[in-house]
PDB file of C-alpha atoms in Angstrom:
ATOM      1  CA  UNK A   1       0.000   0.000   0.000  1.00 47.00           C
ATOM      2  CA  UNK A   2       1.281   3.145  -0.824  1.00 49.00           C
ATOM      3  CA  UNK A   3       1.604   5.902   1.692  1.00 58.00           C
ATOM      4  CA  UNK A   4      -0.552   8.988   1.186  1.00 74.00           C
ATOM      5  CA  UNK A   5       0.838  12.347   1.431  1.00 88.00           C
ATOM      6  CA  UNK A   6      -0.439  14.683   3.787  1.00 91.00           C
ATOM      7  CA  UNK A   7      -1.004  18.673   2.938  1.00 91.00           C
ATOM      8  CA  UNK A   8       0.550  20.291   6.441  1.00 92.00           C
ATOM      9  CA  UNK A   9      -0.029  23.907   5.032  1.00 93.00           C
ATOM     10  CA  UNK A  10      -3.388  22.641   6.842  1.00 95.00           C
ATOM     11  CA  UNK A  11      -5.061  22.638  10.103  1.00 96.00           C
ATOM     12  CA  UNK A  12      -6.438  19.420   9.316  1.00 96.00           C
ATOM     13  CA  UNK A  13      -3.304  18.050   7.854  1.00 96.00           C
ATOM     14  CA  UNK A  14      -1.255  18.960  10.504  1.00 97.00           C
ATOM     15  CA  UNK A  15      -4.083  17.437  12.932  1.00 97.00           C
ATOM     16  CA  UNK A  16      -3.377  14.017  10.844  1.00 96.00           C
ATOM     17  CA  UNK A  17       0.295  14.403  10.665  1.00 96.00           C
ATOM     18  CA  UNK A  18       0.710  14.290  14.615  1.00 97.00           C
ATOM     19  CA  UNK A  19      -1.836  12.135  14.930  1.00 97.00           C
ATOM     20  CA  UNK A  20      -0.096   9.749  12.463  1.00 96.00           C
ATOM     21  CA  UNK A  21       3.433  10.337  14.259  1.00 96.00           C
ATOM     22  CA  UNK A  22       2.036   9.171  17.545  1.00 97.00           C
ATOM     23  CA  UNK A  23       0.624   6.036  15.807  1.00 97.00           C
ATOM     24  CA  UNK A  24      -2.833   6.727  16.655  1.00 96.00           C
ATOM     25  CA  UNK A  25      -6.515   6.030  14.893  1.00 95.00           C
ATOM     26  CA  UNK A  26      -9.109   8.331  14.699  1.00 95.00           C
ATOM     27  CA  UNK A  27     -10.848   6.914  17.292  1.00 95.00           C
ATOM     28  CA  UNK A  28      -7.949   6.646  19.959  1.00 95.00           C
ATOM     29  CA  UNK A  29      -7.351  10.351  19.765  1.00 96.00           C
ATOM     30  CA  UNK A  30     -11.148  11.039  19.681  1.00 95.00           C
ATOM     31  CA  UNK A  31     -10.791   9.136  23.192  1.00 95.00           C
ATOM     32  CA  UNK A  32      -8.132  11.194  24.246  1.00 95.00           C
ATOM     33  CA  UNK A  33      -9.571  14.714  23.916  1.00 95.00           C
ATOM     34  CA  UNK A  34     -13.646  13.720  24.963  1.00 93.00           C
ATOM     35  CA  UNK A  35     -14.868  13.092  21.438  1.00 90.00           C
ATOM     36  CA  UNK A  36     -16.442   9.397  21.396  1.00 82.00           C
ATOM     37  CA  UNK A  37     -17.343   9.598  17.071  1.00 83.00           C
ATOM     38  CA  UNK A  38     -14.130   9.033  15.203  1.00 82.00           C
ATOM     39  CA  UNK A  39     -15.788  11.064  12.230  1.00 92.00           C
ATOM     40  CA  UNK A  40     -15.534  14.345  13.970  1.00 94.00           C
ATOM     41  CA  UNK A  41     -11.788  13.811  13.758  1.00 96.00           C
ATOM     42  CA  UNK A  42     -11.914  12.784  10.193  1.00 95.00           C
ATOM     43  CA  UNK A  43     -14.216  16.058   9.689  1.00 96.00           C
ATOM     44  CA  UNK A  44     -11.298  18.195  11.651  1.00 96.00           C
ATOM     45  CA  UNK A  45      -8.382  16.389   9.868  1.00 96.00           C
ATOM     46  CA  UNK A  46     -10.629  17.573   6.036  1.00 96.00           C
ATOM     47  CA  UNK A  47     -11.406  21.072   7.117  1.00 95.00           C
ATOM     48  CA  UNK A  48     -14.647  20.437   7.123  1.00 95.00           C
ATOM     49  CA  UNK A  49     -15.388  21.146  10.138  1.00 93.00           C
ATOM     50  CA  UNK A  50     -14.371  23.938  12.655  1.00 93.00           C
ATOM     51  CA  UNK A  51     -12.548  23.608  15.839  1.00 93.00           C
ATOM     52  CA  UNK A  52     -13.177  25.269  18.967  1.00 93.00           C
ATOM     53  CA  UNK A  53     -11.041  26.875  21.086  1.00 93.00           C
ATOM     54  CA  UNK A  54     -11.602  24.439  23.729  1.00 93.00           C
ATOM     55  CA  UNK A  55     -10.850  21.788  21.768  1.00 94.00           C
ATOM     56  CA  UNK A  56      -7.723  23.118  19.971  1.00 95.00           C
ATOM     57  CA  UNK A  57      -6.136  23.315  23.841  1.00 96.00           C
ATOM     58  CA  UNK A  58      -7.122  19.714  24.274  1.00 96.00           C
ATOM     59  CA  UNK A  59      -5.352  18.737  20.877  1.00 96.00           C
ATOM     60  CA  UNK A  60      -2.550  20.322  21.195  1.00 96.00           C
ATOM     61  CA  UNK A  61      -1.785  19.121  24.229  1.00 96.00           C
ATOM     62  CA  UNK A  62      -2.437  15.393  23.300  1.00 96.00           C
ATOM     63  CA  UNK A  63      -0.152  16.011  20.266  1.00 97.00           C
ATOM     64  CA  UNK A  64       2.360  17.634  21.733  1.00 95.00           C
ATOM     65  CA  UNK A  65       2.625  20.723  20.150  1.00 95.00           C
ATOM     66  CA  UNK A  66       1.377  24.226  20.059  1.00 94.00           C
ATOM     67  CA  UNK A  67      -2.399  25.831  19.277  1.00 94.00           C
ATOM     68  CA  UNK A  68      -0.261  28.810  16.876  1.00 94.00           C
ATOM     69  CA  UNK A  69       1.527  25.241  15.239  1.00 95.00           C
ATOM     70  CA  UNK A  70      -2.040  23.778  14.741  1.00 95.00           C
ATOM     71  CA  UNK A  71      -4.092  26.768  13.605  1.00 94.00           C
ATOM     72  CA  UNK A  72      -0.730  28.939  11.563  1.00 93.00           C
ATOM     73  CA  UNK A  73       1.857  25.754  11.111  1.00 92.00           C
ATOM     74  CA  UNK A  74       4.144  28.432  13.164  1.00 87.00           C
ATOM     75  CA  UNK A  75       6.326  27.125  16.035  1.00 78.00           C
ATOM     76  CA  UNK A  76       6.750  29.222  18.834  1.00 68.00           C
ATOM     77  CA  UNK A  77      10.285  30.285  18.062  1.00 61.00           C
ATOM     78  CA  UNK A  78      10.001  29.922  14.820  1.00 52.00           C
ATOM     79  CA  UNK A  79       7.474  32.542  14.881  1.00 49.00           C
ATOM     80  CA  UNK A  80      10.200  35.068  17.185  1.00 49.00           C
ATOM     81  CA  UNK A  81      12.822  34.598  14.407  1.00 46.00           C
ATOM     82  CA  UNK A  82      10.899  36.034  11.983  1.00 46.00           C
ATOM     83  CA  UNK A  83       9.582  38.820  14.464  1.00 48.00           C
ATOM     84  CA  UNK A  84      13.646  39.224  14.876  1.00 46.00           C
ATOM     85  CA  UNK A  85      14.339  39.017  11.274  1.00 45.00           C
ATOM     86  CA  UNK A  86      11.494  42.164  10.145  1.00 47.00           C
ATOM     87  CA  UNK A  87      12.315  44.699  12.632  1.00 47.00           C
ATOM     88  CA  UNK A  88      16.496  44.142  12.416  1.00 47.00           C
ATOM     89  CA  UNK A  89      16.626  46.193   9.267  1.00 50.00           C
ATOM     90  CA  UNK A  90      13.718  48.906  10.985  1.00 48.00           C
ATOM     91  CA  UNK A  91      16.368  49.266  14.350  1.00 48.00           C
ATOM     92  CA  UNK A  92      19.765  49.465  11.880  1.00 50.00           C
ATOM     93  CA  UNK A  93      18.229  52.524  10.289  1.00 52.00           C
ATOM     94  CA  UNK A  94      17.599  54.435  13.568  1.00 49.00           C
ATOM     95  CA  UNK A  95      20.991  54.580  14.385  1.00 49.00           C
TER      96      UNK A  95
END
């Protein structure tokens, strides 16, 4: 069987990616954040359906990761480095 490819410019994808990673189903990380119908993940991890704030803390703790990684695909530090990167050029010219 050949393995699919998953978008991670996503929510959902990323969702499925971590999910994947931890060697989970559906279903056991529907367990793991207080959803008992696998579909809702499926419907989370193909954008079709939204996910609540409540929720997105749940996930990304369960994953492992961040609620900017899930919702932007933006790390944390990631996120400072490019913060660092814009406003270098902006403080050089003051001086």
């Amino acid at each position: 069987m050949a393995k699919k490819n998953i978008d991670t410019t996503t929510m959902g994808g990323r969702i499925q990616a971590l999910r994947l990673q931890k060697g989970w189903s559906q279903e056991e990380l529907g367990f793991r954040i207080g959803v008992n119908n696998k579909s809702v993940i499926s419907f989370y991890e193909h954008d079709t359906r939204a996910v609540s704030v409540s929720v997105l803390q749940v996930l990304a703790k369960e994953l492992g990761t961040s609620i900017d990684y899930l919702v932007n695909g933006i790390e944390s530090g990631e996120q400072e480095l490019s913060l660092i990167h814009i406003s270098e050029p902006t403080r050089l010219g003051m001086i």
